[in-house]
Short mmCIF file of C-alpha atoms (C1' of nucleotides) in Angstrom, two decimals:
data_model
loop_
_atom_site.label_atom_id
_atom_site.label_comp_id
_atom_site.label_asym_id
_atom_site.label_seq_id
_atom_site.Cartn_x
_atom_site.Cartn_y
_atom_site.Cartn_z
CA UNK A 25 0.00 0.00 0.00
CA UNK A 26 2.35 2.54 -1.42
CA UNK A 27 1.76 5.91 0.84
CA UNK A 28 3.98 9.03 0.25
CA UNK A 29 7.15 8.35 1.03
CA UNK A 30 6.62 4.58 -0.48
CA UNK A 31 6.22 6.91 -3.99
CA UNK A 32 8.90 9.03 -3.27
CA UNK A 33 11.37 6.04 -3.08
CA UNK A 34 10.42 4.69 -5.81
CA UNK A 35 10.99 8.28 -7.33
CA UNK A 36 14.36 8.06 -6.08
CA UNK A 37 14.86 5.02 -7.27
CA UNK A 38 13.98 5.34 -10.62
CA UNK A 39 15.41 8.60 -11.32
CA UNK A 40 18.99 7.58 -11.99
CA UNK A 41 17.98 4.57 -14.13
CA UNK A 42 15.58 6.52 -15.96
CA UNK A 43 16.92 10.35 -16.97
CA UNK A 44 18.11 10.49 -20.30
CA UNK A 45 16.77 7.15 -21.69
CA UNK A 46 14.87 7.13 -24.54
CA UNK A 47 11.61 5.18 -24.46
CA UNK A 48 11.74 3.02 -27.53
CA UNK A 49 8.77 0.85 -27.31
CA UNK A 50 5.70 0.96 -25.15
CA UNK A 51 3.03 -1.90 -24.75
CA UNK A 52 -0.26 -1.53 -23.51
CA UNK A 53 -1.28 -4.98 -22.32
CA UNK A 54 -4.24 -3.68 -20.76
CA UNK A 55 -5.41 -0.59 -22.27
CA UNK A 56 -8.35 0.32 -19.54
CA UNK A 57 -5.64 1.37 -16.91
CA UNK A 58 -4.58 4.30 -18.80
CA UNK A 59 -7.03 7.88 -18.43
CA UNK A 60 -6.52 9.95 -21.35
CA UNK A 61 -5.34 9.22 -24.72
CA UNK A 62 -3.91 6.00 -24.48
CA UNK A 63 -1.73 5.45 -28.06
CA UNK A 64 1.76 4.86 -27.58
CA UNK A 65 2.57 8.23 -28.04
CA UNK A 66 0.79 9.71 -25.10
CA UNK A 67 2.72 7.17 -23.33
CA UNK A 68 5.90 8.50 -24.06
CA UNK A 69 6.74 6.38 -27.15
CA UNK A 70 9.97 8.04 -28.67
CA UNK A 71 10.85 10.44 -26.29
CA UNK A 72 13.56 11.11 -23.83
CA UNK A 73 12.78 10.91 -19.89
CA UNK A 74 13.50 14.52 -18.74
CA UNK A 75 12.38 14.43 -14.70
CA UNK A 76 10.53 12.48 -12.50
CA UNK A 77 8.24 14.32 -10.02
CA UNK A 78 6.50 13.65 -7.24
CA UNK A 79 3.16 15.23 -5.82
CA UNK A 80 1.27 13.37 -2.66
CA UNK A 81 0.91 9.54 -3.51
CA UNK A 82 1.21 10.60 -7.57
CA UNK A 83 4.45 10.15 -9.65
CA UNK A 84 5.01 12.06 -13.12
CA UNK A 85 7.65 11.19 -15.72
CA UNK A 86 7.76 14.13 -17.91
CA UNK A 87 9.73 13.90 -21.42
CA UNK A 88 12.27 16.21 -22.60
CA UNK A 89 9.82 17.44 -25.37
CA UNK A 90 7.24 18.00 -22.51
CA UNK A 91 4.77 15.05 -22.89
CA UNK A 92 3.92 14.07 -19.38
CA UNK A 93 2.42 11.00 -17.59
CA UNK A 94 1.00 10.63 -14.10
CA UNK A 95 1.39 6.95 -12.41
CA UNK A 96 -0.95 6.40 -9.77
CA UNK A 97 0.20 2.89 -7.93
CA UNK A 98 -3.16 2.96 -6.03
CA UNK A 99 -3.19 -0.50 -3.20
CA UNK A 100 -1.14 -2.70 -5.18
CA UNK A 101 0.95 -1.04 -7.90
CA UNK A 102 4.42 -1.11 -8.84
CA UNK A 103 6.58 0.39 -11.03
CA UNK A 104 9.86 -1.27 -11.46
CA UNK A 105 13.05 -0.92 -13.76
CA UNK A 106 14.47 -4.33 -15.01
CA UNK A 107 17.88 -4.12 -16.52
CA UNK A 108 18.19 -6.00 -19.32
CA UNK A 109 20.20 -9.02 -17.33
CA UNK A 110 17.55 -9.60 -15.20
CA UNK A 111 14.96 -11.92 -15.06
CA UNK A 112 11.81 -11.29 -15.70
CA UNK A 113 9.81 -11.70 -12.42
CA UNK A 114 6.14 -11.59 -11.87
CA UNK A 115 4.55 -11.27 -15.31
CA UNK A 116 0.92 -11.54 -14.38
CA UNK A 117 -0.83 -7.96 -13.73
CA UNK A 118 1.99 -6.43 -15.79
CA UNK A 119 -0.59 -3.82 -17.57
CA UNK A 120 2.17 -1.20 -19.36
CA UNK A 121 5.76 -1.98 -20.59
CA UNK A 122 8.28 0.90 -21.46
CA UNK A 123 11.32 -0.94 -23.23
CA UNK A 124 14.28 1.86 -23.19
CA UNK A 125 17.27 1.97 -24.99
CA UNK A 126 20.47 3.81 -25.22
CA UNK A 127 24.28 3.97 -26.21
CA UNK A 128 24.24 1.87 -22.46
CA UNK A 129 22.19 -0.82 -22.40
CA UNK A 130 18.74 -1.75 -22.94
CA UNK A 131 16.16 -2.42 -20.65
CA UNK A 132 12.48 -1.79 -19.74
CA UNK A 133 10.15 0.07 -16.74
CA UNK A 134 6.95 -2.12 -16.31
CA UNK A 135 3.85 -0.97 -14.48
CA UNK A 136 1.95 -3.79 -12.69
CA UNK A 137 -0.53 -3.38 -10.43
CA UNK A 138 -3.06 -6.54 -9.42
CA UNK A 139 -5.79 -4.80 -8.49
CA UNK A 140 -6.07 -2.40 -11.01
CA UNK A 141 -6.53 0.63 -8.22
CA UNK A 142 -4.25 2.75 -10.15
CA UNK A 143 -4.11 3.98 -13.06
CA UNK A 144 -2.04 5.93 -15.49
CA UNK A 145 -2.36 9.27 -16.91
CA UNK A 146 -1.64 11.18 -19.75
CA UNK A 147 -1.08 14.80 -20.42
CA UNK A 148 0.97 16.82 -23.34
CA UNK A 149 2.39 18.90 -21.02
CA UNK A 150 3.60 18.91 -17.12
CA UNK A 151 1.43 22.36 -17.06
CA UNK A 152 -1.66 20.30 -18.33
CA UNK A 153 -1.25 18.17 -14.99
CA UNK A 154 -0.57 20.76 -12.64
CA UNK A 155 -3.87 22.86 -13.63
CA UNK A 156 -5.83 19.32 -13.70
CA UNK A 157 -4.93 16.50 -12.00
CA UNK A 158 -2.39 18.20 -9.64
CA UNK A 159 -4.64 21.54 -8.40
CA UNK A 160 -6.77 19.41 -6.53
CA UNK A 161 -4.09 17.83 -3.98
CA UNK A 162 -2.96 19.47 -1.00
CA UNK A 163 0.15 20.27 0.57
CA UNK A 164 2.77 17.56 0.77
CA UNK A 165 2.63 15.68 4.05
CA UNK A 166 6.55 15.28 4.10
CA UNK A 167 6.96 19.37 5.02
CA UNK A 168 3.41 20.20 6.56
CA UNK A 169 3.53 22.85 9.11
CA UNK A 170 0.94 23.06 12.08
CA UNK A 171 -0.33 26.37 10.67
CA UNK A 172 -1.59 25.18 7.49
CA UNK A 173 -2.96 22.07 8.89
CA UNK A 174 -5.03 24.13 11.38
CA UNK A 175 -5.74 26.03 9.07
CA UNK A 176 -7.05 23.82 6.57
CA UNK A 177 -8.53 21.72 8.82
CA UNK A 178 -9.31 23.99 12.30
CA UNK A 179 -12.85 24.80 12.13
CA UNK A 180 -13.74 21.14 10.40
CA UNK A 181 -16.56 18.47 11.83
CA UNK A 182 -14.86 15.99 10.78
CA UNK A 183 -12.87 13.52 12.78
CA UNK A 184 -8.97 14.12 12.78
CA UNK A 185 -8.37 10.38 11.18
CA UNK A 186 -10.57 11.26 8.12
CA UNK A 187 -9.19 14.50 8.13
CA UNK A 188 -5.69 13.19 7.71
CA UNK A 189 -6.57 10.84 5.30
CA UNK A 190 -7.86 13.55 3.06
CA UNK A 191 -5.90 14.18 -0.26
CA UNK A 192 -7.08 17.80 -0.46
CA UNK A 193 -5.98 18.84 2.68
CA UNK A 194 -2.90 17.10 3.26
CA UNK A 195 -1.21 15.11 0.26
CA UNK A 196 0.59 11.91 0.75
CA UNK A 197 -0.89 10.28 4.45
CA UNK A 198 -2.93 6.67 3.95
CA UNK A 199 -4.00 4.50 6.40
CA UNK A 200 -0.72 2.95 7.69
CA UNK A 201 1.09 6.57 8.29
CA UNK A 202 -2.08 8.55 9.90
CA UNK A 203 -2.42 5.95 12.22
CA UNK A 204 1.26 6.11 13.08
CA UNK A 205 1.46 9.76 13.43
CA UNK A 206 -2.00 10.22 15.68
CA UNK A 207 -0.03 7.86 18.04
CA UNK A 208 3.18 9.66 18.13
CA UNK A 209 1.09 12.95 18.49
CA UNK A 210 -0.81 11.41 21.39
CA UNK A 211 -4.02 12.41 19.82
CA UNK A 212 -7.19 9.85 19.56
CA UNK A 213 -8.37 9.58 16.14
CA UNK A 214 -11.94 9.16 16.46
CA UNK A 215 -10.91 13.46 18.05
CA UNK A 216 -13.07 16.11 16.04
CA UNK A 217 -11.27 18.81 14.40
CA UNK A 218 -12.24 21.79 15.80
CA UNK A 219 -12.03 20.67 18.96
CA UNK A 220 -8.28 19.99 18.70
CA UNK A 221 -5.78 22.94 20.31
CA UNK A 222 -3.15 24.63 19.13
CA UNK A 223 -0.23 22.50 20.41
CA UNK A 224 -2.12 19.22 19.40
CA UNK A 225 -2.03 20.35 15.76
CA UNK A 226 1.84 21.50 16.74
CA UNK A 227 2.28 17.53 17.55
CA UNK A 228 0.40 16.46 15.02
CA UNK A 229 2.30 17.94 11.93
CA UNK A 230 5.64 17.32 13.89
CA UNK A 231 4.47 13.47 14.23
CA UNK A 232 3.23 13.56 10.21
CA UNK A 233 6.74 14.61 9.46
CA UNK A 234 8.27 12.77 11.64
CA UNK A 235 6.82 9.47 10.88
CA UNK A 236 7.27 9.79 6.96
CA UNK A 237 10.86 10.48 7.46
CA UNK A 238 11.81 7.87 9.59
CA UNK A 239 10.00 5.60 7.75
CA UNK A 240 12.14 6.90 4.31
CA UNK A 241 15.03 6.38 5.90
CA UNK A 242 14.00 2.35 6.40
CA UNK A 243 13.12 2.00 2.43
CA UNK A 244 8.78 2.39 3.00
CA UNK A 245 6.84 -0.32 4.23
CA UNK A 246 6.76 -3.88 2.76
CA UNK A 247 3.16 -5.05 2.95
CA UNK A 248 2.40 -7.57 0.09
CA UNK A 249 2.85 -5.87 -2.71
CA UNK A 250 4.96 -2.54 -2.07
CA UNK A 251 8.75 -2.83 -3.75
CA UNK A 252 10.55 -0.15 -4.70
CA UNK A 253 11.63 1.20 -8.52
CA UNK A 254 14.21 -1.35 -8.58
CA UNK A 255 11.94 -4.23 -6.99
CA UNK A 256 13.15 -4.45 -3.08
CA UNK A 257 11.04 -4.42 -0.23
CA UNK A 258 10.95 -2.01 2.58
CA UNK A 259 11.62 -2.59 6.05
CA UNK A 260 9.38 -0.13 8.07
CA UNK A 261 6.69 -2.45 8.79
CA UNK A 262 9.05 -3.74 11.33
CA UNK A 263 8.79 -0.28 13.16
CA UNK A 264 4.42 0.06 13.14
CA UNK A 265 3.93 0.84 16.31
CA UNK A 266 0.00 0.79 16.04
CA UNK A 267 -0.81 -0.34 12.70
CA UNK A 268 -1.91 -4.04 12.30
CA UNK A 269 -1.16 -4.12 16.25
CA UNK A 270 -5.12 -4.26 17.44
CA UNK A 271 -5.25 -6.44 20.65
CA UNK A 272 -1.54 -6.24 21.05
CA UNK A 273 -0.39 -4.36 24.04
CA UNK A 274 1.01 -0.96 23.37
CA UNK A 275 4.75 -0.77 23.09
CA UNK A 276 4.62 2.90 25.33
CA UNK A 277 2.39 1.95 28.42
CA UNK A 278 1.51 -2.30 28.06
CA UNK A 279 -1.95 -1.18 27.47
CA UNK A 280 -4.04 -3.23 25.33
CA UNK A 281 -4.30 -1.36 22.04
CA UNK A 282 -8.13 -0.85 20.41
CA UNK A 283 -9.10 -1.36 17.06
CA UNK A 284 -12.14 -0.08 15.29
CA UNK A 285 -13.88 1.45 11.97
CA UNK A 286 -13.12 4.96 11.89
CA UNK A 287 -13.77 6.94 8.04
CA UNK A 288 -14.43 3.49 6.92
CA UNK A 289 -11.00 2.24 7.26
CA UNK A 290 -9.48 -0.08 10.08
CA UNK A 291 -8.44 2.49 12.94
CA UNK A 292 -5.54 1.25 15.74
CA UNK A 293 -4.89 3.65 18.53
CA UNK A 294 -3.90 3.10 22.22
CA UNK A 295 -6.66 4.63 24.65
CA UNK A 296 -3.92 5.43 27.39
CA UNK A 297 -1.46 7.60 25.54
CA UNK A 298 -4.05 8.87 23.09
CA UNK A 299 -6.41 11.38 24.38
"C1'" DA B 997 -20.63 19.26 5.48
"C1'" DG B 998 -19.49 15.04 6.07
"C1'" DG B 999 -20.74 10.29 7.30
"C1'" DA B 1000 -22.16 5.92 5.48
"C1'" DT B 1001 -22.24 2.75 1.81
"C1'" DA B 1002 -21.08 0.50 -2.38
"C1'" DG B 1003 -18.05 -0.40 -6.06
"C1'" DC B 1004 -13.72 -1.36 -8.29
"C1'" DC B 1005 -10.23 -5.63 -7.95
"C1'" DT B 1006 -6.99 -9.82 -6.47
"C1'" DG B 1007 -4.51 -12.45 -3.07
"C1'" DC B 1008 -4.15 -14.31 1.17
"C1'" DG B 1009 -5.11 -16.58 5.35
"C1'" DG B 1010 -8.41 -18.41 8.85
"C1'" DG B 1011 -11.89 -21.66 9.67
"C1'" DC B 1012 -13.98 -25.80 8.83
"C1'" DT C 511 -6.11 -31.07 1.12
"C1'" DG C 512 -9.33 -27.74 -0.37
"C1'" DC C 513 -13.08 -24.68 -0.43
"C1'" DC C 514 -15.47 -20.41 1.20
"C1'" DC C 515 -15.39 -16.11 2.99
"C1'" DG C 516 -13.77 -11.99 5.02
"C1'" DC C 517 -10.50 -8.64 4.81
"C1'" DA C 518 -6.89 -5.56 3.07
"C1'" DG C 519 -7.56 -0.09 1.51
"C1'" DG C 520 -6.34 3.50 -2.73
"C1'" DC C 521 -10.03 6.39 -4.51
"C1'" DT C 522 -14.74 7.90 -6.48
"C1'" DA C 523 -19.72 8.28 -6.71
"C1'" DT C 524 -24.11 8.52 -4.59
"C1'" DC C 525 -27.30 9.10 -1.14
"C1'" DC C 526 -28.86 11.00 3.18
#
DNA sequence: AGGATAGCCTGCGGGC
DNA sequence: TGCCCGCAGGCTATCC
């Protein structure tokens, strides 16, 4: 379940295998994945990769003659470089193929994605994304500050787990991560908004921030299908503190930690050091 | 406004 | 061993 940070290693990842190859070859094995104009040339077919970007959960490979694409890797997707040497490894699901080729060495970047929750799609220009796709996303999770989260979210009825999980306010947090950070921040998740203070929101986006980066720094979070641009797993799911732990006892205080349906999605939180 | 619900989709693991 | 079912959750649409 690739969150933020899960996206932006496989940005990193990518990046150096990536700029300056020329996209030889694309195959759409499964056209109904791509939004947009789906020939080969709106997928990049003969051009040069330029820059990969990242905004919230979405990843955009823009061309050097400004053709864009946004990959969305939704629950289950992944998109992976294979050099040319290596074997080709889990073929079923594989919806999109870019074969590449330079004065290096060959080699291809394959989109797969199971469940078809993602998606990939296609713009003529990086500007064309921003002003469509992109306007509607909030500010990315990795530097939120307290006043624009209270500010975006202050005077809201919502519940602070919903709130989190909420693309437009705060770009980049899913399921995994919000419940990691409302533990850190010592804040309950089933707490409304506006009745949060000031210094809660000030633990909040530290915890947010906090969170994401250590959980960078371990490579993401391996569960089932997340690998990175070059096909390793992560190692942060070692670290979840709350997440997947209902029943468990809580690491901080031995209490037993609760477990229940909050914004339709499976909420952990420990009801000692969360208030 | 925002909660609830359903839908999209496959793989996995628990229970029997 | 094998089948059935519930669950996992990214997002969107629709209804209340």
């Amino acid at each position: 379940m690739p969150e933020l940070l899960e996206v932006e290693h496989v940005r990193r990842t990518l990046e150096p295998v990536l700029i300056g190859r020329r996209v030889a070859r694309v195959v759409v094995r499964r056209a109904d994945v791509v939004e947009g104009p789906r020939g080969a040339h709106d997928l990049l077919e003969g051009g040069v990769v330029r820059e990969l970007r990242r905004k919230g959960k979405q990843l955009a490979i823009i061309a050097e003659d400004g053709r864009a694409i946004c990959v969305h890797l939704g629950m289950t997707g992944q998109l992976r470089y294979e050099g040319d040497e290596q074997p080709r490894e889990e073929r079923n699901h594989v919806h999109i193929i870019w074969n590449l080729a330079d004065a290096r060495a060959d080699g291809r970047m394959v989109f797969r994605d199971p469940r078809r929750f993602g998606g990939v799609w296609t713009f003529g220009s990086l500007d064309e994304l921003e002003e469509s796709r992109w306007s509607a996303i909030g500010p990315d999770a990795l530097m939120i500050e307290s006043a624009e989260l209270q500010e975006a979210l202050g005077a809201s009825r919502r519940t602070i787990k919903s709130a989190l999980l909420d693309q437009r306010a705060l770009a980049g947090v899913g399921n995994i991560y919000a419940d990691e950070a409302l533990f850190e921040a010592g804040v309950r998740p089933a707490r409304v908004c506006r009745r949060i203070r000031s210094e809660e929101w000030e633990r909040i986006a530290r915890a947010v921030r906090s969170v994401l980066e250590r959980a960078i720094a371990a490579g993401g979070s391996s569960i089932r299908d997340y690998v990175d641009g070059l096909g390793d797993a992560g190692a942060f799911q070692f670290q979840h503190r709350v997440y997947g732990r209902g029943g468990e006892s809580c690491l901080r205080c031995g209490k037993r930690l609760r477990s229940a349906s909050i914004a339709q999605r499976t909420t952990t939180w420990c009801p000692r050091c969360q208030r």
